[in-house]
Amino acid sequence: MRLRNLLLCVLFIAPLQVFCWGFFGHKKINRIAVFTLPTELMAFYKTNVEFVSQHAVDPDMRRYAIAEEAPRHYIDIDHYGDHPFETVPRKWDSAVAKFSVDTLMEYGIVPWHIERMYYRLVDAFKKEDALYILKTSADIGHYIADAHVPLHTTENYNGQLTGQHGIHGFWESRLPELYSKGYDFFTGKARLIADPLDMAWDAVEKSHSAVDSVLEFEHQLNDDFASDRKYAFEERGASTVKTYSKDYSLEYHVRMDGMVERRMRASIIMTGSIWYSAWIEAGQPDLNLEITDDQKKQEEARFQELKSKRSTQKIFGRAHE
């Protein structure tokens, strides 16, 4: 497993936004996905909207505790050649037979993990276990959002191969931080998904098709800006951090022509649709369910433990995600 230094992400970050989409983005995606659901399903999720929003970041937190977590967030599909979507089988067993588990884990498994999480959610609904449903829903929203980030689909994940170090956090954290208030998050209603795995692969393929634009537009912009205009120092609580300047960010935002907004919107509607489809496949169980006070306390303790590990231990895997 490749270990990527945490320094990759802390040099250029939005406040508290260390991982994919930043904590803000992941929470936003899960929160809005709740409101894509049909009435009979929305009631349960709306009651627990704070849970699925706050716990949207749990998979990133687990990367300080579980070495196997990192590959679930990405797939370096370009590792597999010039025509990777023809080369890599969509089905897990076929991909394993062709490349081996070790290779797949080395270069990421996000589409297959989304499918795995979908069936866990179906199981959670069948068991009518409120906590299991909510935890799994929060997690799957995270992985879906990750699959919609172009730089989660390439070996050049942080521009390190093209002299664009820091672009990952720039695209997925800095731009949403500055401009998401102007995004249109009305996506319509969740729909029934025939094949969650195919939908996950389609998300990855669409994300990967944008990689060249993400890199090329920033490369052009870098040539147009003097170095003293590219970066700025901003106060973040008690700290002063180096980040991309607002002028540089605005110009990149314009050149992206709504790409970040479109990928967030696609994440939202897919998340809601996966939740809805899992509930349908489970037989539409009654969701008049509640989390007990003891369960809430246990989850809070678990979350605090993850936070503690985050502050004292190294991250496993690619730090910027």
mmCIF file of C-alpha atoms in Angstrom:
data_model
loop_
_atom_site.group_PDB
_atom_site.id
_atom_site.type_symbol
_atom_site.label_atom_id
_atom_site.label_comp_id
_atom_site.label_asym_id
_atom_site.label_seq_id
_atom_site.Cartn_x
_atom_site.Cartn_y
_atom_site.Cartn_z
ATOM 1 C CA MET A 1 0.000 0.000 0.000
ATOM 2 C CA ARG A 2 1.386 3.385 -0.952
ATOM 3 C CA LEU A 3 1.777 5.819 1.923
ATOM 4 C CA ARG A 4 1.255 9.435 0.956
ATOM 5 C CA ASN A 5 2.619 12.104 3.250
ATOM 6 C CA LEU A 6 0.051 14.188 5.096
ATOM 7 C CA LEU A 7 2.024 17.249 4.025
ATOM 8 C CA LEU A 8 0.476 16.896 0.569
ATOM 9 C CA CYS A 9 -2.764 18.341 1.833
ATOM 10 C CA VAL A 10 -1.935 20.647 4.703
ATOM 11 C CA LEU A 11 0.011 23.148 2.607
ATOM 12 C CA PHE A 12 -3.033 24.220 0.633
ATOM 13 C CA ILE A 13 -6.341 23.687 2.376
ATOM 14 C CA ALA A 14 -9.586 25.372 3.219
ATOM 15 C CA PRO A 15 -10.289 25.546 6.967
ATOM 16 C CA LEU A 16 -10.761 22.092 8.445
ATOM 17 C CA GLN A 17 -11.067 20.665 4.929
ATOM 18 C CA VAL A 18 -8.332 18.100 4.696
ATOM 19 C CA PHE A 19 -9.954 15.396 2.609
ATOM 20 C CA CYS A 20 -12.057 14.924 -0.497
ATOM 21 C CA TRP A 21 -14.638 17.687 -0.946
ATOM 22 C CA GLY A 22 -13.495 18.884 2.470
ATOM 23 C CA PHE A 23 -15.549 18.141 5.539
ATOM 24 C CA PHE A 24 -17.913 20.891 4.407
ATOM 25 C CA GLY A 25 -18.527 19.293 1.023
ATOM 26 C CA HIS A 26 -19.164 15.774 2.272
ATOM 27 C CA LYS A 27 -21.598 17.000 4.891
ATOM 28 C CA LYS A 28 -23.368 19.203 2.352
ATOM 29 C CA ILE A 29 -23.799 16.365 -0.131
ATOM 30 C CA ASN A 30 -25.311 13.980 2.428
ATOM 31 C CA ARG A 31 -27.548 16.683 3.893
ATOM 32 C CA ILE A 32 -29.063 17.706 0.566
ATOM 33 C CA ALA A 33 -29.430 14.082 -0.571
ATOM 34 C CA VAL A 34 -31.983 13.630 2.227
ATOM 35 C CA PHE A 35 -34.314 16.045 0.451
ATOM 36 C CA THR A 36 -34.222 14.098 -2.812
ATOM 37 C CA LEU A 37 -36.052 11.194 -1.151
ATOM 38 C CA PRO A 38 -39.772 10.368 -1.507
ATOM 39 C CA THR A 39 -41.980 11.412 1.397
ATOM 40 C CA GLU A 40 -42.265 7.976 3.010
ATOM 41 C CA LEU A 41 -38.475 7.652 3.172
ATOM 42 C CA MET A 42 -37.573 11.282 3.748
ATOM 43 C CA ALA A 43 -39.338 11.376 7.130
ATOM 44 C CA PHE A 44 -36.836 8.950 8.672
ATOM 45 C CA TYR A 45 -33.790 10.582 7.095
ATOM 46 C CA LYS A 46 -34.963 14.117 7.838
ATOM 47 C CA THR A 47 -35.373 13.238 11.503
ATOM 48 C CA ASN A 48 -31.775 12.034 11.431
ATOM 49 C CA VAL A 49 -30.351 14.563 8.970
ATOM 50 C CA GLU A 50 -27.754 15.774 11.463
ATOM 51 C CA PHE A 51 -26.467 12.230 11.927
ATOM 52 C CA VAL A 52 -26.027 11.450 8.211
ATOM 53 C CA SER A 53 -24.467 14.885 7.706
ATOM 54 C CA GLN A 54 -22.042 14.835 10.619
ATOM 55 C CA HIS A 55 -21.005 11.235 10.015
ATOM 56 C CA ALA A 56 -20.377 11.849 6.311
ATOM 57 C CA VAL A 57 -16.717 12.336 7.261
ATOM 58 C CA ASP A 58 -16.336 9.060 9.178
ATOM 59 C CA PRO A 59 -14.617 7.187 6.316
ATOM 60 C CA ASP A 60 -11.895 9.841 6.217
ATOM 61 C CA MET A 61 -11.522 9.699 9.983
ATOM 62 C CA ARG A 62 -11.113 5.915 9.792
ATOM 63 C CA ARG A 63 -8.031 6.339 7.640
ATOM 64 C CA TYR A 64 -6.147 7.055 10.837
ATOM 65 C CA ALA A 65 -7.188 3.695 12.250
ATOM 66 C CA ILE A 66 -7.645 1.253 9.351
ATOM 67 C CA ALA A 67 -4.968 0.646 6.722
ATOM 68 C CA GLU A 68 -7.495 -0.927 4.317
ATOM 69 C CA GLU A 69 -9.647 2.209 4.260
ATOM 70 C CA ALA A 70 -7.672 4.345 1.796
ATOM 71 C CA PRO A 71 -8.278 2.356 -1.449
ATOM 72 C CA ARG A 72 -12.029 2.600 -0.920
ATOM 73 C CA HIS A 73 -11.889 6.308 -1.787
ATOM 74 C CA TYR A 74 -10.393 6.273 -5.290
ATOM 75 C CA ILE A 75 -9.371 4.303 -8.347
ATOM 76 C CA ASP A 76 -6.290 5.196 -10.381
ATOM 77 C CA ILE A 77 -7.951 3.967 -13.524
ATOM 78 C CA ASP A 78 -5.248 5.330 -15.841
ATOM 79 C CA HIS A 79 -2.808 2.841 -14.335
ATOM 80 C CA TYR A 80 -4.510 0.224 -16.511
ATOM 81 C CA GLY A 81 -3.497 1.732 -19.855
ATOM 82 C CA ASP A 82 -4.854 3.963 -22.596
ATOM 83 C CA HIS A 83 -8.309 2.339 -22.676
ATOM 84 C CA PRO A 84 -8.841 1.428 -19.023
ATOM 85 C CA PHE A 85 -12.617 1.250 -19.108
ATOM 86 C CA GLU A 86 -12.336 -1.455 -21.735
ATOM 87 C CA THR A 87 -9.439 -3.149 -19.957
ATOM 88 C CA VAL A 88 -10.766 -3.341 -16.396
ATOM 89 C CA PRO A 89 -13.787 -5.625 -15.898
ATOM 90 C CA ARG A 90 -16.632 -3.970 -14.024
ATOM 91 C CA LYS A 91 -17.401 -7.074 -11.994
ATOM 92 C CA TRP A 92 -15.175 -7.600 -8.957
ATOM 93 C CA ASP A 93 -14.544 -11.315 -9.422
ATOM 94 C CA SER A 94 -13.557 -10.800 -13.064
ATOM 95 C CA ALA A 95 -11.251 -7.922 -12.138
ATOM 96 C CA VAL A 96 -9.617 -10.022 -9.419
ATOM 97 C CA ALA A 97 -9.085 -12.896 -11.837
ATOM 98 C CA LYS A 98 -7.433 -10.534 -14.317
ATOM 99 C CA PHE A 99 -5.353 -8.319 -12.018
ATOM 100 C CA SER A 100 -5.294 -9.854 -8.484
ATOM 101 C CA VAL A 101 -6.654 -8.401 -5.253
ATOM 102 C CA ASP A 102 -3.294 -6.856 -4.385
ATOM 103 C CA THR A 103 -3.190 -4.847 -7.609
ATOM 104 C CA LEU A 104 -6.775 -3.667 -7.254
ATOM 105 C CA MET A 105 -6.155 -2.584 -3.673
ATOM 106 C CA GLU A 106 -2.961 -0.811 -4.710
ATOM 107 C CA TYR A 107 -4.749 1.343 -7.291
ATOM 108 C CA GLY A 108 -8.132 1.789 -5.630
ATOM 109 C CA ILE A 109 -11.509 0.080 -5.460
ATOM 110 C CA VAL A 110 -14.089 2.849 -5.087
ATOM 111 C CA PRO A 111 -16.713 1.582 -7.613
ATOM 112 C CA TRP A 112 -16.677 -1.914 -6.158
ATOM 113 C CA HIS A 113 -16.818 -0.578 -2.621
ATOM 114 C CA ILE A 114 -19.892 1.491 -3.462
ATOM 115 C CA GLU A 115 -21.604 -1.697 -4.611
ATOM 116 C CA ARG A 116 -20.504 -3.494 -1.434
ATOM 117 C CA MET A 117 -21.890 -0.669 0.700
ATOM 118 C CA TYR A 118 -25.155 -0.730 -1.240
ATOM 119 C CA TYR A 119 -25.774 -4.337 -0.242
ATOM 120 C CA ARG A 120 -24.850 -3.539 3.345
ATOM 121 C CA LEU A 121 -27.517 -0.854 3.271
ATOM 122 C CA VAL A 122 -30.065 -3.308 1.867
ATOM 123 C CA ASP A 123 -29.206 -5.616 4.762
ATOM 124 C CA ALA A 124 -29.530 -2.778 7.256
ATOM 125 C CA PHE A 125 -32.999 -1.938 5.979
ATOM 126 C CA LYS A 126 -34.061 -5.597 6.154
ATOM 127 C CA LYS A 127 -32.928 -5.763 9.782
ATOM 128 C CA GLU A 128 -34.744 -2.488 10.520
ATOM 129 C CA ASP A 129 -31.724 -1.395 12.523
ATOM 130 C CA ALA A 130 -31.865 2.408 12.675
ATOM 131 C CA LEU A 131 -28.233 2.932 13.650
ATOM 132 C CA TYR A 132 -26.937 0.475 11.050
ATOM 133 C CA ILE A 133 -29.056 2.182 8.362
ATOM 134 C CA LEU A 134 -27.805 5.646 9.231
ATOM 135 C CA LYS A 135 -24.137 4.733 9.586
ATOM 136 C CA THR A 136 -24.158 2.841 6.298
ATOM 137 C CA SER A 137 -26.060 5.630 4.552
ATOM 138 C CA ALA A 138 -23.570 8.224 5.757
ATOM 139 C CA ASP A 139 -20.633 6.093 4.623
ATOM 140 C CA ILE A 140 -21.987 5.301 1.179
ATOM 141 C CA GLY A 141 -22.671 8.996 0.553
ATOM 142 C CA HIS A 142 -19.003 9.647 1.243
ATOM 143 C CA TYR A 143 -17.738 7.056 -1.230
ATOM 144 C CA ILE A 144 -20.195 8.197 -3.897
ATOM 145 C CA ALA A 145 -18.961 11.764 -3.502
ATOM 146 C CA ASP A 146 -15.358 10.566 -3.813
ATOM 147 C CA ALA A 147 -16.140 8.780 -7.077
ATOM 148 C CA HIS A 148 -17.341 12.087 -8.523
ATOM 149 C CA VAL A 149 -13.988 13.847 -8.068
ATOM 150 C CA PRO A 150 -11.864 13.715 -11.248
ATOM 151 C CA LEU A 151 -8.583 13.610 -9.321
ATOM 152 C CA HIS A 152 -9.791 10.485 -7.497
ATOM 153 C CA THR A 153 -9.485 8.619 -10.795
ATOM 154 C CA THR A 154 -5.865 9.213 -11.744
ATOM 155 C CA GLU A 155 -2.345 8.396 -10.616
ATOM 156 C CA ASN A 156 -1.632 12.126 -10.989
ATOM 157 C CA TYR A 157 -4.036 12.649 -8.091
ATOM 158 C CA ASN A 158 -2.405 15.809 -6.735
ATOM 159 C CA GLY A 159 -0.716 17.139 -9.855
ATOM 160 C CA GLN A 160 2.553 15.718 -8.559
ATOM 161 C CA LEU A 161 3.430 14.303 -11.991
ATOM 162 C CA THR A 162 2.879 17.596 -13.815
ATOM 163 C CA GLY A 163 4.297 20.146 -11.395
ATOM 164 C CA GLN A 164 0.845 21.125 -10.087
ATOM 165 C CA HIS A 165 1.231 20.040 -6.498
ATOM 166 C CA GLY A 166 -1.759 21.075 -4.420
ATOM 167 C CA ILE A 167 -4.364 21.062 -7.186
ATOM 168 C CA HIS A 168 -6.405 18.339 -5.496
ATOM 169 C CA GLY A 169 -7.354 20.440 -2.502
ATOM 170 C CA PHE A 170 -7.685 23.497 -4.741
ATOM 171 C CA TRP A 171 -10.365 21.874 -6.916
ATOM 172 C CA GLU A 172 -12.341 20.022 -4.288
ATOM 173 C CA SER A 173 -11.998 22.205 -1.187
ATOM 174 C CA ARG A 174 -10.979 25.751 -2.059
ATOM 175 C CA LEU A 175 -13.496 26.255 -4.876
ATOM 176 C CA PRO A 176 -16.513 24.899 -2.940
ATOM 177 C CA GLU A 177 -15.435 26.917 0.089
ATOM 178 C CA LEU A 178 -15.543 30.126 -1.925
ATOM 179 C CA TYR A 179 -18.365 29.557 -4.404
ATOM 180 C CA SER A 180 -20.803 26.860 -3.237
ATOM 181 C CA LYS A 181 -23.240 29.461 -1.911
ATOM 182 C CA GLY A 182 -23.978 30.234 -5.534
ATOM 183 C CA TYR A 183 -24.411 26.607 -6.608
ATOM 184 C CA ASP A 184 -27.816 25.280 -7.618
ATOM 185 C CA PHE A 185 -28.345 22.154 -5.534
ATOM 186 C CA PHE A 186 -31.868 21.425 -6.740
ATOM 187 C CA THR A 187 -31.407 18.035 -8.376
ATOM 188 C CA GLY A 188 -34.927 16.634 -8.478
ATOM 189 C CA LYS A 189 -36.074 13.442 -6.821
ATOM 190 C CA ALA A 190 -34.172 10.219 -6.208
ATOM 191 C CA ARG A 191 -34.882 7.465 -8.700
ATOM 192 C CA LEU A 192 -34.719 3.683 -8.679
ATOM 193 C CA ILE A 193 -31.327 2.372 -9.827
ATOM 194 C CA ALA A 194 -31.236 -0.843 -11.816
ATOM 195 C CA ASP A 195 -27.553 -1.627 -11.203
ATOM 196 C CA PRO A 196 -25.611 0.261 -8.496
ATOM 197 C CA LEU A 197 -22.270 -1.077 -9.753
ATOM 198 C CA ASP A 198 -22.876 0.214 -13.273
ATOM 199 C CA MET A 199 -23.880 3.580 -11.856
ATOM 200 C CA ALA A 200 -20.708 3.720 -9.776
ATOM 201 C CA TRP A 201 -18.575 2.904 -12.812
ATOM 202 C CA ASP A 202 -20.416 5.493 -14.897
ATOM 203 C CA ALA A 203 -19.630 8.105 -12.221
ATOM 204 C CA VAL A 204 -15.946 7.161 -12.286
ATOM 205 C CA GLU A 205 -15.822 7.259 -16.079
ATOM 206 C CA LYS A 206 -17.428 10.698 -16.209
ATOM 207 C CA SER A 207 -15.073 11.951 -13.512
ATOM 208 C CA HIS A 208 -12.053 10.612 -15.365
ATOM 209 C CA SER A 209 -13.144 12.298 -18.583
ATOM 210 C CA ALA A 210 -12.665 15.640 -16.799
ATOM 211 C CA VAL A 211 -9.115 15.010 -15.536
ATOM 212 C CA ASP A 212 -7.412 16.628 -18.537
ATOM 213 C CA SER A 213 -9.499 19.785 -18.162
ATOM 214 C CA VAL A 214 -8.872 20.005 -14.414
ATOM 215 C CA LEU A 215 -5.128 19.870 -14.995
ATOM 216 C CA GLU A 216 -4.828 21.796 -18.250
ATOM 217 C CA PHE A 217 -6.887 24.816 -17.184
ATOM 218 C CA GLU A 218 -4.869 25.184 -14.000
ATOM 219 C CA HIS A 219 -1.649 24.811 -15.963
ATOM 220 C CA GLN A 220 -2.720 27.609 -18.326
ATOM 221 C CA LEU A 221 -3.814 29.756 -15.407
ATOM 222 C CA ASN A 222 -0.489 29.276 -13.664
ATOM 223 C CA ASP A 223 1.259 30.622 -16.774
ATOM 224 C CA ASP A 224 -1.005 33.687 -16.786
ATOM 225 C CA PHE A 225 -0.510 34.631 -13.127
ATOM 226 C CA ALA A 226 2.575 36.055 -11.488
ATOM 227 C CA SER A 227 3.667 33.860 -8.582
ATOM 228 C CA ASP A 228 3.017 36.609 -6.053
ATOM 229 C CA ARG A 229 -0.652 36.685 -7.151
ATOM 230 C CA LYS A 230 -1.222 32.927 -7.064
ATOM 231 C CA TYR A 231 -1.092 32.463 -3.298
ATOM 232 C CA ALA A 232 -2.267 34.386 -0.273
ATOM 233 C CA PHE A 233 -2.090 34.025 3.483
ATOM 234 C CA GLU A 234 -5.360 33.866 5.413
ATOM 235 C CA GLU A 235 -6.227 33.743 9.072
ATOM 236 C CA ARG A 236 -7.891 30.473 10.091
ATOM 237 C CA GLY A 237 -8.711 30.617 13.765
ATOM 238 C CA ALA A 238 -5.423 31.011 15.597
ATOM 239 C CA SER A 239 -3.362 30.057 12.532
ATOM 240 C CA THR A 240 -2.177 31.756 9.370
ATOM 241 C CA VAL A 241 -2.284 29.422 6.376
ATOM 242 C CA LYS A 242 -1.022 29.634 2.810
ATOM 243 C CA THR A 243 -3.766 29.060 0.267
ATOM 244 C CA TYR A 244 -4.670 29.916 -3.314
ATOM 245 C CA SER A 245 -5.540 33.599 -3.640
ATOM 246 C CA LYS A 246 -9.121 34.671 -4.266
ATOM 247 C CA ASP A 247 -8.170 36.187 -7.625
ATOM 248 C CA TYR A 248 -6.502 32.974 -8.748
ATOM 249 C CA SER A 249 -9.382 30.896 -7.409
ATOM 250 C CA LEU A 250 -11.988 33.043 -9.149
ATOM 251 C CA GLU A 251 -10.271 32.703 -12.500
ATOM 252 C CA TYR A 252 -10.003 28.920 -12.094
ATOM 253 C CA HIS A 253 -13.655 28.804 -11.049
ATOM 254 C CA VAL A 254 -14.595 30.652 -14.253
ATOM 255 C CA ARG A 255 -12.490 28.357 -16.413
ATOM 256 C CA MET A 256 -14.009 25.281 -14.760
ATOM 257 C CA ASP A 257 -17.379 26.552 -16.044
ATOM 258 C CA GLY A 258 -19.470 24.909 -13.316
ATOM 259 C CA MET A 259 -17.634 21.563 -13.233
ATOM 260 C CA VAL A 260 -17.344 21.429 -9.427
ATOM 261 C CA GLU A 261 -21.013 22.306 -9.038
ATOM 262 C CA ARG A 262 -22.038 19.625 -11.556
ATOM 263 C CA ARG A 263 -19.997 16.937 -9.793
ATOM 264 C CA MET A 264 -21.509 17.877 -6.426
ATOM 265 C CA ARG A 265 -25.011 17.779 -7.910
ATOM 266 C CA ALA A 266 -24.338 14.367 -9.435
ATOM 267 C CA SER A 267 -23.065 13.136 -6.061
ATOM 268 C CA ILE A 268 -26.234 14.331 -4.340
ATOM 269 C CA ILE A 269 -28.712 12.693 -6.687
ATOM 270 C CA MET A 270 -26.770 9.423 -6.816
ATOM 271 C CA THR A 271 -26.573 9.283 -3.022
ATOM 272 C CA GLY A 272 -30.311 9.809 -2.639
ATOM 273 C CA SER A 273 -31.023 7.294 -5.392
ATOM 274 C CA ILE A 274 -28.796 4.645 -3.794
ATOM 275 C CA TRP A 275 -30.515 5.102 -0.418
ATOM 276 C CA TYR A 276 -33.927 4.889 -2.072
ATOM 277 C CA SER A 277 -33.059 1.854 -4.211
ATOM 278 C CA ALA A 278 -31.655 -0.055 -1.227
ATOM 279 C CA TRP A 279 -34.879 0.582 0.702
ATOM 280 C CA ILE A 280 -36.954 -0.658 -2.255
ATOM 281 C CA GLU A 281 -34.786 -3.774 -2.654
ATOM 282 C CA ALA A 282 -35.158 -4.487 1.064
ATOM 283 C CA GLY A 283 -38.936 -4.591 0.654
ATOM 284 C CA GLN A 284 -39.771 -1.028 1.767
ATOM 285 C CA PRO A 285 -39.684 -1.755 5.510
ATOM 286 C CA ASP A 286 -41.435 0.506 7.989
ATOM 287 C CA LEU A 287 -38.952 3.120 9.176
ATOM 288 C CA ASN A 288 -40.664 4.179 12.363
ATOM 289 C CA LEU A 289 -37.323 3.586 14.039
ATOM 290 C CA GLU A 290 -35.231 5.464 16.563
ATOM 291 C CA ILE A 291 -31.661 5.483 17.832
ATOM 292 C CA THR A 292 -31.515 4.980 21.582
ATOM 293 C CA ASP A 293 -29.720 7.388 23.891
ATOM 294 C CA ASP A 294 -27.166 4.682 24.671
ATOM 295 C CA GLN A 295 -26.465 4.199 20.977
ATOM 296 C CA LYS A 296 -26.000 7.942 20.526
ATOM 297 C CA LYS A 297 -23.527 8.017 23.401
ATOM 298 C CA GLN A 298 -21.621 5.051 21.993
ATOM 299 C CA GLU A 299 -21.426 6.670 18.553
ATOM 300 C CA GLU A 300 -20.218 9.934 20.031
ATOM 301 C CA ALA A 301 -17.535 8.094 21.998
ATOM 302 C CA ARG A 302 -16.465 6.227 18.876
ATOM 303 C CA PHE A 303 -16.306 9.447 16.895
ATOM 304 C CA GLN A 304 -14.219 11.152 19.573
ATOM 305 C CA GLU A 305 -11.843 8.195 19.525
ATOM 306 C CA LEU A 306 -11.415 8.596 15.761
ATOM 307 C CA LYS A 307 -10.771 12.303 16.222
ATOM 308 C CA SER A 308 -8.150 11.507 18.810
ATOM 309 C CA LYS A 309 -6.399 9.111 16.439
ATOM 310 C CA ARG A 310 -6.570 11.743 13.730
ATOM 311 C CA SER A 311 -4.606 14.162 15.885
ATOM 312 C CA THR A 312 -1.992 11.671 17.103
ATOM 313 C CA GLN A 313 -1.424 9.136 14.326
ATOM 314 C CA LYS A 314 -0.330 9.171 10.716
ATOM 315 C CA ILE A 315 -2.870 8.756 7.971
ATOM 316 C CA PHE A 316 -2.947 5.539 5.977
ATOM 317 C CA GLY A 317 -2.883 6.023 2.222
ATOM 318 C CA ARG A 318 -3.256 9.147 0.108
ATOM 319 C CA ALA A 319 -3.379 12.080 2.485
ATOM 320 C CA HIS A 320 -5.232 14.602 0.336
ATOM 321 C CA GLU A 321 -8.314 12.435 -0.036
#
